[in-house]
Amino acid sequence: MPHINAAAALQICMLLSALPAQYFISQWYGTNSAQRIQITERLIIASWSSFTRSYLSLDAWADHFKLWLSKTRTCFNVGLLILLFRNWYYGEKKTKIGDIEAETHSYFAESTHVHSPKPEYIQFSVGQVIIHKSFGYSGVIVGWDVKAKAPEEWLRHKYPPAKQDLKDTPHYRILINKANGLGKSTAYVPEEEITIIVGLEVHHPDMKNYFSGYDGSKYIMQPWLKKIYPHD
């Protein structure tokens, strides 16, 4: 079987395409044979010229490449915008959730922000042992707020209209001494309801989490707690 190169194949395709072209030309124009041949030649030359301009020209391929590149760039830009939006949206959502959680953990003197400087009107310190003036139980201070920080519902229940002023006074978080047998382990009380006592040890399952020992007058804070209350 003879070998057909690319040039020969192209010539065959052009000759084959001339036959249907001649048929349609004869149907459309009704011309004689010579005229049909001329029209066919012109049609083939015009088709070949269009083909070379579209596919065999460097300028044409450069235009195709630019068009493809612009579409690719557009898709990339859209994808980048979607990615940035998702990062922003979920980042904002995560930040808001984190803010809510941080706000929740700041209630009842549980905030981990550094309490510095310490206001002069804060009379008591973390590690001191207290006695509740009204209920008589003992305990140890593990945190304080310059004023009450708690959910609004808790504050309304704790402080009726006659005691509203107490919300703006220092409040202390207390680990209650198990020896009192109250059935609850912590309390959050205003400064005016407690007084300091020396020489009394407190027994509570969480003592070692907050303190490393007792020096006879107050409990020694663990390093992490000392960072939060550096002046106590």
PDB file of C-alpha atoms in Angstrom:
ATOM      1  CA  MET A   1       0.000   0.000   0.000  1.00  0.00           C
ATOM      2  CA  PRO A   2       1.572   3.359  -0.996  1.00  0.00           C
ATOM      3  CA  HIS A   3       2.413   5.780   1.797  1.00  0.00           C
ATOM      4  CA  ILE A   4       0.327   8.991   1.854  1.00  0.00           C
ATOM      5  CA  ASN A   5       1.954  11.965   3.461  1.00  0.00           C
ATOM      6  CA  ALA A   6       0.169  14.943   4.999  1.00  0.00           C
ATOM      7  CA  ALA A   7       0.390  17.100   1.866  1.00  0.00           C
ATOM      8  CA  ALA A   8      -1.116  14.380  -0.318  1.00  0.00           C
ATOM      9  CA  ALA A   9      -3.908  13.797   2.183  1.00  0.00           C
ATOM     10  CA  LEU A  10      -4.690  17.508   2.182  1.00  0.00           C
ATOM     11  CA  GLN A  11      -4.875  17.577  -1.613  1.00  0.00           C
ATOM     12  CA  ILE A  12      -7.223  14.571  -1.664  1.00  0.00           C
ATOM     13  CA  CYS A  13      -9.516  16.240   0.877  1.00  0.00           C
ATOM     14  CA  MET A  14      -9.623  19.403  -1.232  1.00  0.00           C
ATOM     15  CA  LEU A  15     -10.470  17.396  -4.417  1.00  0.00           C
ATOM     16  CA  LEU A  16     -13.175  15.451  -2.616  1.00  0.00           C
ATOM     17  CA  SER A  17     -14.681  18.624  -1.230  1.00  0.00           C
ATOM     18  CA  ALA A  18     -14.778  20.035  -4.750  1.00  0.00           C
ATOM     19  CA  LEU A  19     -17.327  17.430  -5.930  1.00  0.00           C
ATOM     20  CA  PRO A  20     -20.167  18.366  -3.562  1.00  0.00           C
ATOM     21  CA  ALA A  21     -19.244  21.979  -4.080  1.00  0.00           C
ATOM     22  CA  GLN A  22     -19.720  21.639  -7.810  1.00  0.00           C
ATOM     23  CA  TYR A  23     -23.068  19.914  -7.312  1.00  0.00           C
ATOM     24  CA  PHE A  24     -24.431  22.696  -5.072  1.00  0.00           C
ATOM     25  CA  ILE A  25     -23.054  25.351  -7.388  1.00  0.00           C
ATOM     26  CA  SER A  26     -24.830  23.749 -10.343  1.00  0.00           C
ATOM     27  CA  GLN A  27     -28.065  23.651  -8.385  1.00  0.00           C
ATOM     28  CA  TRP A  28     -27.800  27.239  -7.166  1.00  0.00           C
ATOM     29  CA  TYR A  29     -26.469  29.009 -10.206  1.00  0.00           C
ATOM     30  CA  GLY A  30     -27.389  26.740 -13.190  1.00  0.00           C
ATOM     31  CA  THR A  31     -24.152  27.773 -14.989  1.00  0.00           C
ATOM     32  CA  ASN A  32     -22.203  25.826 -17.576  1.00  0.00           C
ATOM     33  CA  SER A  33     -19.243  23.576 -16.856  1.00  0.00           C
ATOM     34  CA  ALA A  34     -16.530  26.218 -17.296  1.00  0.00           C
ATOM     35  CA  GLN A  35     -18.271  28.672 -15.012  1.00  0.00           C
ATOM     36  CA  ARG A  36     -18.850  26.015 -12.396  1.00  0.00           C
ATOM     37  CA  ILE A  37     -15.151  25.132 -12.438  1.00  0.00           C
ATOM     38  CA  GLN A  38     -14.196  28.783 -11.946  1.00  0.00           C
ATOM     39  CA  ILE A  39     -16.658  29.206  -9.086  1.00  0.00           C
ATOM     40  CA  THR A  40     -15.431  25.968  -7.499  1.00  0.00           C
ATOM     41  CA  GLU A  41     -11.815  27.126  -7.723  1.00  0.00           C
ATOM     42  CA  ARG A  42     -12.742  30.433  -6.143  1.00  0.00           C
ATOM     43  CA  LEU A  43     -14.666  28.644  -3.378  1.00  0.00           C
ATOM     44  CA  ILE A  44     -11.743  26.293  -2.672  1.00  0.00           C
ATOM     45  CA  ILE A  45      -9.247  29.187  -2.665  1.00  0.00           C
ATOM     46  CA  ALA A  46     -11.499  31.210  -0.329  1.00  0.00           C
ATOM     47  CA  SER A  47     -11.948  28.218   1.989  1.00  0.00           C
ATOM     48  CA  TRP A  48      -8.228  27.504   2.012  1.00  0.00           C
ATOM     49  CA  SER A  49      -7.458  31.153   2.710  1.00  0.00           C
ATOM     50  CA  SER A  50      -9.948  31.180   5.607  1.00  0.00           C
ATOM     51  CA  PHE A  51      -8.479  27.941   6.937  1.00  0.00           C
ATOM     52  CA  THR A  52      -4.919  29.252   6.831  1.00  0.00           C
ATOM     53  CA  ARG A  53      -5.952  32.496   8.526  1.00  0.00           C
ATOM     54  CA  SER A  54      -7.766  30.599  11.302  1.00  0.00           C
ATOM     55  CA  TYR A  55      -5.426  27.673  11.983  1.00  0.00           C
ATOM     56  CA  LEU A  56      -2.096  28.098  10.162  1.00  0.00           C
ATOM     57  CA  SER A  57      -1.388  31.687  11.215  1.00  0.00           C
ATOM     58  CA  LEU A  58       0.709  32.548  14.265  1.00  0.00           C
ATOM     59  CA  ASP A  59      -1.461  35.613  14.858  1.00  0.00           C
ATOM     60  CA  ALA A  60      -4.596  33.431  14.896  1.00  0.00           C
ATOM     61  CA  TRP A  61      -3.086  31.037  17.422  1.00  0.00           C
ATOM     62  CA  ALA A  62      -1.930  33.987  19.502  1.00  0.00           C
ATOM     63  CA  ASP A  63      -5.516  35.291  19.527  1.00  0.00           C
ATOM     64  CA  HIS A  64      -6.846  31.836  20.520  1.00  0.00           C
ATOM     65  CA  PHE A  65      -4.299  31.656  23.315  1.00  0.00           C
ATOM     66  CA  LYS A  66      -5.200  35.130  24.581  1.00  0.00           C
ATOM     67  CA  LEU A  67      -8.896  34.204  24.602  1.00  0.00           C
ATOM     68  CA  TRP A  68      -8.192  30.968  26.503  1.00  0.00           C
ATOM     69  CA  LEU A  69      -5.935  32.808  28.918  1.00  0.00           C
ATOM     70  CA  SER A  70      -8.569  35.472  29.602  1.00  0.00           C
ATOM     71  CA  LYS A  71     -11.192  32.776  30.309  1.00  0.00           C
ATOM     72  CA  THR A  72      -8.761  30.916  32.557  1.00  0.00           C
ATOM     73  CA  ARG A  73      -7.886  34.129  34.369  1.00  0.00           C
ATOM     74  CA  THR A  74     -11.568  34.920  34.829  1.00  0.00           C
ATOM     75  CA  CYS A  75     -12.224  31.452  36.277  1.00  0.00           C
ATOM     76  CA  PHE A  76      -9.189  31.838  38.524  1.00  0.00           C
ATOM     77  CA  ASN A  77     -10.334  35.261  39.729  1.00  0.00           C
ATOM     78  CA  VAL A  78     -13.848  33.967  40.415  1.00  0.00           C
ATOM     79  CA  GLY A  79     -12.425  30.968  42.287  1.00  0.00           C
ATOM     80  CA  LEU A  80     -10.140  33.247  44.281  1.00  0.00           C
ATOM     81  CA  LEU A  81     -13.035  35.534  45.186  1.00  0.00           C
ATOM     82  CA  ILE A  82     -15.113  32.545  46.313  1.00  0.00           C
ATOM     83  CA  LEU A  83     -12.216  31.277  48.419  1.00  0.00           C
ATOM     84  CA  LEU A  84     -11.657  34.693  49.986  1.00  0.00           C
ATOM     85  CA  PHE A  85     -15.362  35.056  50.728  1.00  0.00           C
ATOM     86  CA  ARG A  86     -15.518  31.624  52.358  1.00  0.00           C
ATOM     87  CA  ASN A  87     -12.451  32.390  54.466  1.00  0.00           C
ATOM     88  CA  TRP A  88     -13.927  35.732  55.486  1.00  0.00           C
ATOM     89  CA  TYR A  89     -17.370  34.293  56.246  1.00  0.00           C
ATOM     90  CA  TYR A  90     -16.179  31.332  58.284  1.00  0.00           C
ATOM     91  CA  GLY A  91     -13.462  33.426  59.885  1.00  0.00           C
ATOM     92  CA  GLU A  92     -16.049  35.969  60.992  1.00  0.00           C
ATOM     93  CA  LYS A  93     -18.343  33.217  62.183  1.00  0.00           C
ATOM     94  CA  LYS A  94     -15.559  31.552  64.141  1.00  0.00           C
ATOM     95  CA  THR A  95     -14.505  34.887  65.636  1.00  0.00           C
ATOM     96  CA  LYS A  96     -18.067  35.619  66.770  1.00  0.00           C
ATOM     97  CA  ILE A  97     -18.359  32.162  68.331  1.00  0.00           C
ATOM     98  CA  GLY A  98     -15.021  32.699  70.032  1.00  0.00           C
ATOM     99  CA  ASP A  99     -16.175  36.082  71.351  1.00  0.00           C
ATOM    100  CA  ILE A 100     -19.340  34.519  72.759  1.00  0.00           C
ATOM    101  CA  GLU A 101     -17.355  31.744  74.425  1.00  0.00           C
ATOM    102  CA  ALA A 102     -14.858  34.249  75.828  1.00  0.00           C
ATOM    103  CA  GLU A 103     -17.715  36.382  77.160  1.00  0.00           C
ATOM    104  CA  THR A 104     -19.324  33.325  78.778  1.00  0.00           C
ATOM    105  CA  HIS A 105     -16.078  32.309  80.510  1.00  0.00           C
ATOM    106  CA  SER A 106     -15.610  35.857  81.821  1.00  0.00           C
ATOM    107  CA  TYR A 107     -18.632  35.476  84.090  1.00  0.00           C
ATOM    108  CA  PHE A 108     -18.300  34.900  87.845  1.00  0.00           C
ATOM    109  CA  ALA A 109     -14.640  36.047  88.055  1.00  0.00           C
ATOM    110  CA  GLU A 110     -13.458  33.320  85.663  1.00  0.00           C
ATOM    111  CA  SER A 111     -11.891  35.681  83.124  1.00  0.00           C
ATOM    112  CA  THR A 112      -8.287  34.858  82.250  1.00  0.00           C
ATOM    113  CA  HIS A 113      -7.254  38.418  81.334  1.00  0.00           C
ATOM    114  CA  VAL A 114      -4.546  39.910  83.525  1.00  0.00           C
ATOM    115  CA  HIS A 115      -6.024  41.908  86.394  1.00  0.00           C
ATOM    116  CA  SER A 116      -3.531  44.758  86.406  1.00  0.00           C
ATOM    117  CA  PRO A 117      -3.369  47.318  87.799  1.00  0.00           C
ATOM    118  CA  LYS A 118      -5.392  46.326  90.830  1.00  0.00           C
ATOM    119  CA  PRO A 119      -7.801  49.063  91.946  1.00  0.00           C
ATOM    120  CA  GLU A 120      -7.244  50.318  95.479  1.00  0.00           C
ATOM    121  CA  TYR A 121     -10.868  49.716  96.412  1.00  0.00           C
ATOM    122  CA  ILE A 122     -10.462  45.932  95.931  1.00  0.00           C
ATOM    123  CA  GLN A 123      -9.880  45.066  99.600  1.00  0.00           C
ATOM    124  CA  PHE A 124      -9.284  41.310  99.381  1.00  0.00           C
ATOM    125  CA  SER A 125      -6.880  39.097  97.421  1.00  0.00           C
ATOM    126  CA  VAL A 126      -6.847  35.704  95.758  1.00  0.00           C
ATOM    127  CA  GLY A 127      -5.731  33.065  98.258  1.00  0.00           C
ATOM    128  CA  GLN A 128      -7.268  34.675 101.336  1.00  0.00           C
ATOM    129  CA  VAL A 129      -9.707  32.633 103.429  1.00  0.00           C
ATOM    130  CA  ILE A 130     -13.095  34.198 104.096  1.00  0.00           C
ATOM    131  CA  ILE A 131     -16.185  33.736 106.231  1.00  0.00           C
ATOM    132  CA  HIS A 132     -19.596  34.666 104.857  1.00  0.00           C
ATOM    133  CA  LYS A 133     -21.187  37.131 107.254  1.00  0.00           C
ATOM    134  CA  SER A 134     -24.777  35.968 106.803  1.00  0.00           C
ATOM    135  CA  PHE A 135     -24.484  32.233 106.036  1.00  0.00           C
ATOM    136  CA  GLY A 136     -21.406  31.448 108.106  1.00  0.00           C
ATOM    137  CA  TYR A 137     -19.608  29.212 105.595  1.00  0.00           C
ATOM    138  CA  SER A 138     -15.857  29.488 104.994  1.00  0.00           C
ATOM    139  CA  GLY A 139     -13.950  29.357 101.735  1.00  0.00           C
ATOM    140  CA  VAL A 140     -11.012  30.699  99.747  1.00  0.00           C
ATOM    141  CA  ILE A 141     -10.958  33.447  97.122  1.00  0.00           C
ATOM    142  CA  VAL A 142      -9.936  32.239  93.644  1.00  0.00           C
ATOM    143  CA  GLY A 143     -10.887  35.319  91.600  1.00  0.00           C
ATOM    144  CA  TRP A 144     -12.431  38.768  91.664  1.00  0.00           C
ATOM    145  CA  ASP A 145     -14.216  41.294  89.420  1.00  0.00           C
ATOM    146  CA  VAL A 146     -14.319  45.045  89.923  1.00  0.00           C
ATOM    147  CA  LYS A 147     -18.110  44.701  89.664  1.00  0.00           C
ATOM    148  CA  ALA A 148     -20.556  41.846  89.154  1.00  0.00           C
ATOM    149  CA  LYS A 149     -20.132  40.031  85.844  1.00  0.00           C
ATOM    150  CA  ALA A 150     -22.895  37.500  85.330  1.00  0.00           C
ATOM    151  CA  PRO A 151     -25.847  36.805  82.992  1.00  0.00           C
ATOM    152  CA  GLU A 152     -28.641  39.351  83.281  1.00  0.00           C
ATOM    153  CA  GLU A 153     -31.124  36.736  84.465  1.00  0.00           C
ATOM    154  CA  TRP A 154     -28.803  35.732  87.310  1.00  0.00           C
ATOM    155  CA  LEU A 155     -28.289  39.367  88.299  1.00  0.00           C
ATOM    156  CA  ARG A 156     -32.040  40.087  88.341  1.00  0.00           C
ATOM    157  CA  HIS A 157     -32.619  37.082  90.567  1.00  0.00           C
ATOM    158  CA  LYS A 158     -29.671  37.856  92.851  1.00  0.00           C
ATOM    159  CA  TYR A 159     -30.253  41.587  93.172  1.00  0.00           C
ATOM    160  CA  PRO A 160     -33.857  42.811  93.429  1.00  0.00           C
ATOM    161  CA  PRO A 161     -34.517  46.557  93.094  1.00  0.00           C
ATOM    162  CA  ALA A 162     -33.588  47.168  96.741  1.00  0.00           C
ATOM    163  CA  LYS A 163     -30.082  45.721  96.195  1.00  0.00           C
ATOM    164  CA  GLN A 164     -29.267  47.032  92.730  1.00  0.00           C
ATOM    165  CA  ASP A 165     -26.322  49.061  94.029  1.00  0.00           C
ATOM    166  CA  LEU A 166     -24.454  45.872  94.959  1.00  0.00           C
ATOM    167  CA  LYS A 167     -24.012  44.986  91.274  1.00  0.00           C
ATOM    168  CA  ASP A 168     -21.463  47.793  90.934  1.00  0.00           C
ATOM    169  CA  THR A 169     -19.301  46.690  93.864  1.00  0.00           C
ATOM    170  CA  PRO A 170     -16.351  44.202  93.807  1.00  0.00           C
ATOM    171  CA  HIS A 171     -17.342  40.529  93.602  1.00  0.00           C
ATOM    172  CA  TYR A 172     -15.347  37.433  94.544  1.00  0.00           C
ATOM    173  CA  ARG A 173     -15.390  33.828  93.405  1.00  0.00           C
ATOM    174  CA  ILE A 174     -15.166  31.472  96.360  1.00  0.00           C
ATOM    175  CA  LEU A 175     -14.288  27.774  96.700  1.00  0.00           C
ATOM    176  CA  ILE A 176     -16.487  26.720  99.620  1.00  0.00           C
ATOM    177  CA  ASN A 177     -14.974  24.619 102.400  1.00  0.00           C
ATOM    178  CA  LYS A 178     -16.368  21.064 102.243  1.00  0.00           C
ATOM    179  CA  ALA A 179     -16.409  21.014 106.040  1.00  0.00           C
ATOM    180  CA  ASN A 180     -19.400  23.349 105.949  1.00  0.00           C
ATOM    181  CA  GLY A 181     -21.539  20.683 104.243  1.00  0.00           C
ATOM    182  CA  LEU A 182     -23.536  23.179 102.193  1.00  0.00           C
ATOM    183  CA  GLY A 183     -23.929  20.937  99.174  1.00  0.00           C
ATOM    184  CA  LYS A 184     -22.492  23.494  96.736  1.00  0.00           C
ATOM    185  CA  SER A 185     -18.830  23.979  95.927  1.00  0.00           C
ATOM    186  CA  THR A 186     -18.549  27.592  94.742  1.00  0.00           C
ATOM    187  CA  ALA A 187     -20.090  30.991  95.366  1.00  0.00           C
ATOM    188  CA  TYR A 188     -19.991  34.437  93.783  1.00  0.00           C
ATOM    189  CA  VAL A 189     -20.507  37.131  96.380  1.00  0.00           C
ATOM    190  CA  PRO A 190     -20.161  40.903  96.822  1.00  0.00           C
ATOM    191  CA  GLU A 191     -17.360  42.249  98.966  1.00  0.00           C
ATOM    192  CA  GLU A 192     -19.593  43.543 101.751  1.00  0.00           C
ATOM    193  CA  GLU A 193     -20.895  40.025 102.525  1.00  0.00           C
ATOM    194  CA  ILE A 194     -17.528  38.466 103.461  1.00  0.00           C
ATOM    195  CA  THR A 195     -14.729  39.005 105.937  1.00  0.00           C
ATOM    196  CA  ILE A 196     -11.190  37.645 106.146  1.00  0.00           C
ATOM    197  CA  ILE A 197     -10.116  34.948 108.627  1.00  0.00           C
ATOM    198  CA  VAL A 198      -6.547  33.758 109.278  1.00  0.00           C
ATOM    199  CA  GLY A 199      -5.329  30.308 110.321  1.00  0.00           C
ATOM    200  CA  LEU A 200      -8.209  28.314 108.844  1.00  0.00           C
ATOM    201  CA  GLU A 201      -7.503  25.759 106.119  1.00  0.00           C
ATOM    202  CA  VAL A 202     -10.008  25.041 103.376  1.00  0.00           C
ATOM    203  CA  HIS A 203     -10.763  21.577 102.014  1.00  0.00           C
ATOM    204  CA  HIS A 204     -12.006  21.440  98.441  1.00  0.00           C
ATOM    205  CA  PRO A 205     -11.339  18.977  95.582  1.00  0.00           C
ATOM    206  CA  ASP A 206     -10.029  21.770  93.323  1.00  0.00           C
ATOM    207  CA  MET A 207      -7.588  23.356  95.785  1.00  0.00           C
ATOM    208  CA  LYS A 208      -4.458  21.951  94.096  1.00  0.00           C
ATOM    209  CA  ASN A 209      -5.562  23.330  90.745  1.00  0.00           C
ATOM    210  CA  TYR A 210      -5.410  26.855  92.141  1.00  0.00           C
ATOM    211  CA  PHE A 211      -2.876  26.732  94.962  1.00  0.00           C
ATOM    212  CA  SER A 212       0.444  25.071  95.763  1.00  0.00           C
ATOM    213  CA  GLY A 213       0.283  25.423  99.543  1.00  0.00           C
ATOM    214  CA  TYR A 214      -0.811  27.395 102.610  1.00  0.00           C
ATOM    215  CA  ASP A 215       1.481  29.716 104.593  1.00  0.00           C
ATOM    216  CA  GLY A 216      -0.802  30.126 107.612  1.00  0.00           C
ATOM    217  CA  SER A 217      -2.373  33.397 106.472  1.00  0.00           C
ATOM    218  CA  LYS A 218      -3.254  32.769 102.812  1.00  0.00           C
ATOM    219  CA  TYR A 219      -2.913  30.181 100.074  1.00  0.00           C
ATOM    220  CA  ILE A 220      -0.036  30.391  97.578  1.00  0.00           C
ATOM    221  CA  MET A 221      -1.258  30.732  93.995  1.00  0.00           C
ATOM    222  CA  GLN A 222      -0.181  28.392  91.223  1.00  0.00           C
ATOM    223  CA  PRO A 223       1.974  30.149  88.565  1.00  0.00           C
ATOM    224  CA  TRP A 224      -0.874  30.344  86.010  1.00  0.00           C
ATOM    225  CA  LEU A 225      -3.149  32.029  88.559  1.00  0.00           C
ATOM    226  CA  LYS A 226      -0.417  34.405  89.685  1.00  0.00           C
ATOM    227  CA  LYS A 227      -0.082  35.642  86.089  1.00  0.00           C
ATOM    228  CA  ILE A 228      -3.758  36.596  86.093  1.00  0.00           C
ATOM    229  CA  TYR A 229      -3.573  38.293  89.515  1.00  0.00           C
ATOM    230  CA  PRO A 230       0.016  39.597  89.705  1.00  0.00           C
ATOM    231  CA  HIS A 231      -0.704  42.098  92.502  1.00  0.00           C
ATOM    232  CA  ASP A 232      -2.534  39.737  94.913  1.00  0.00           C
TER     233      ASP A 232
END
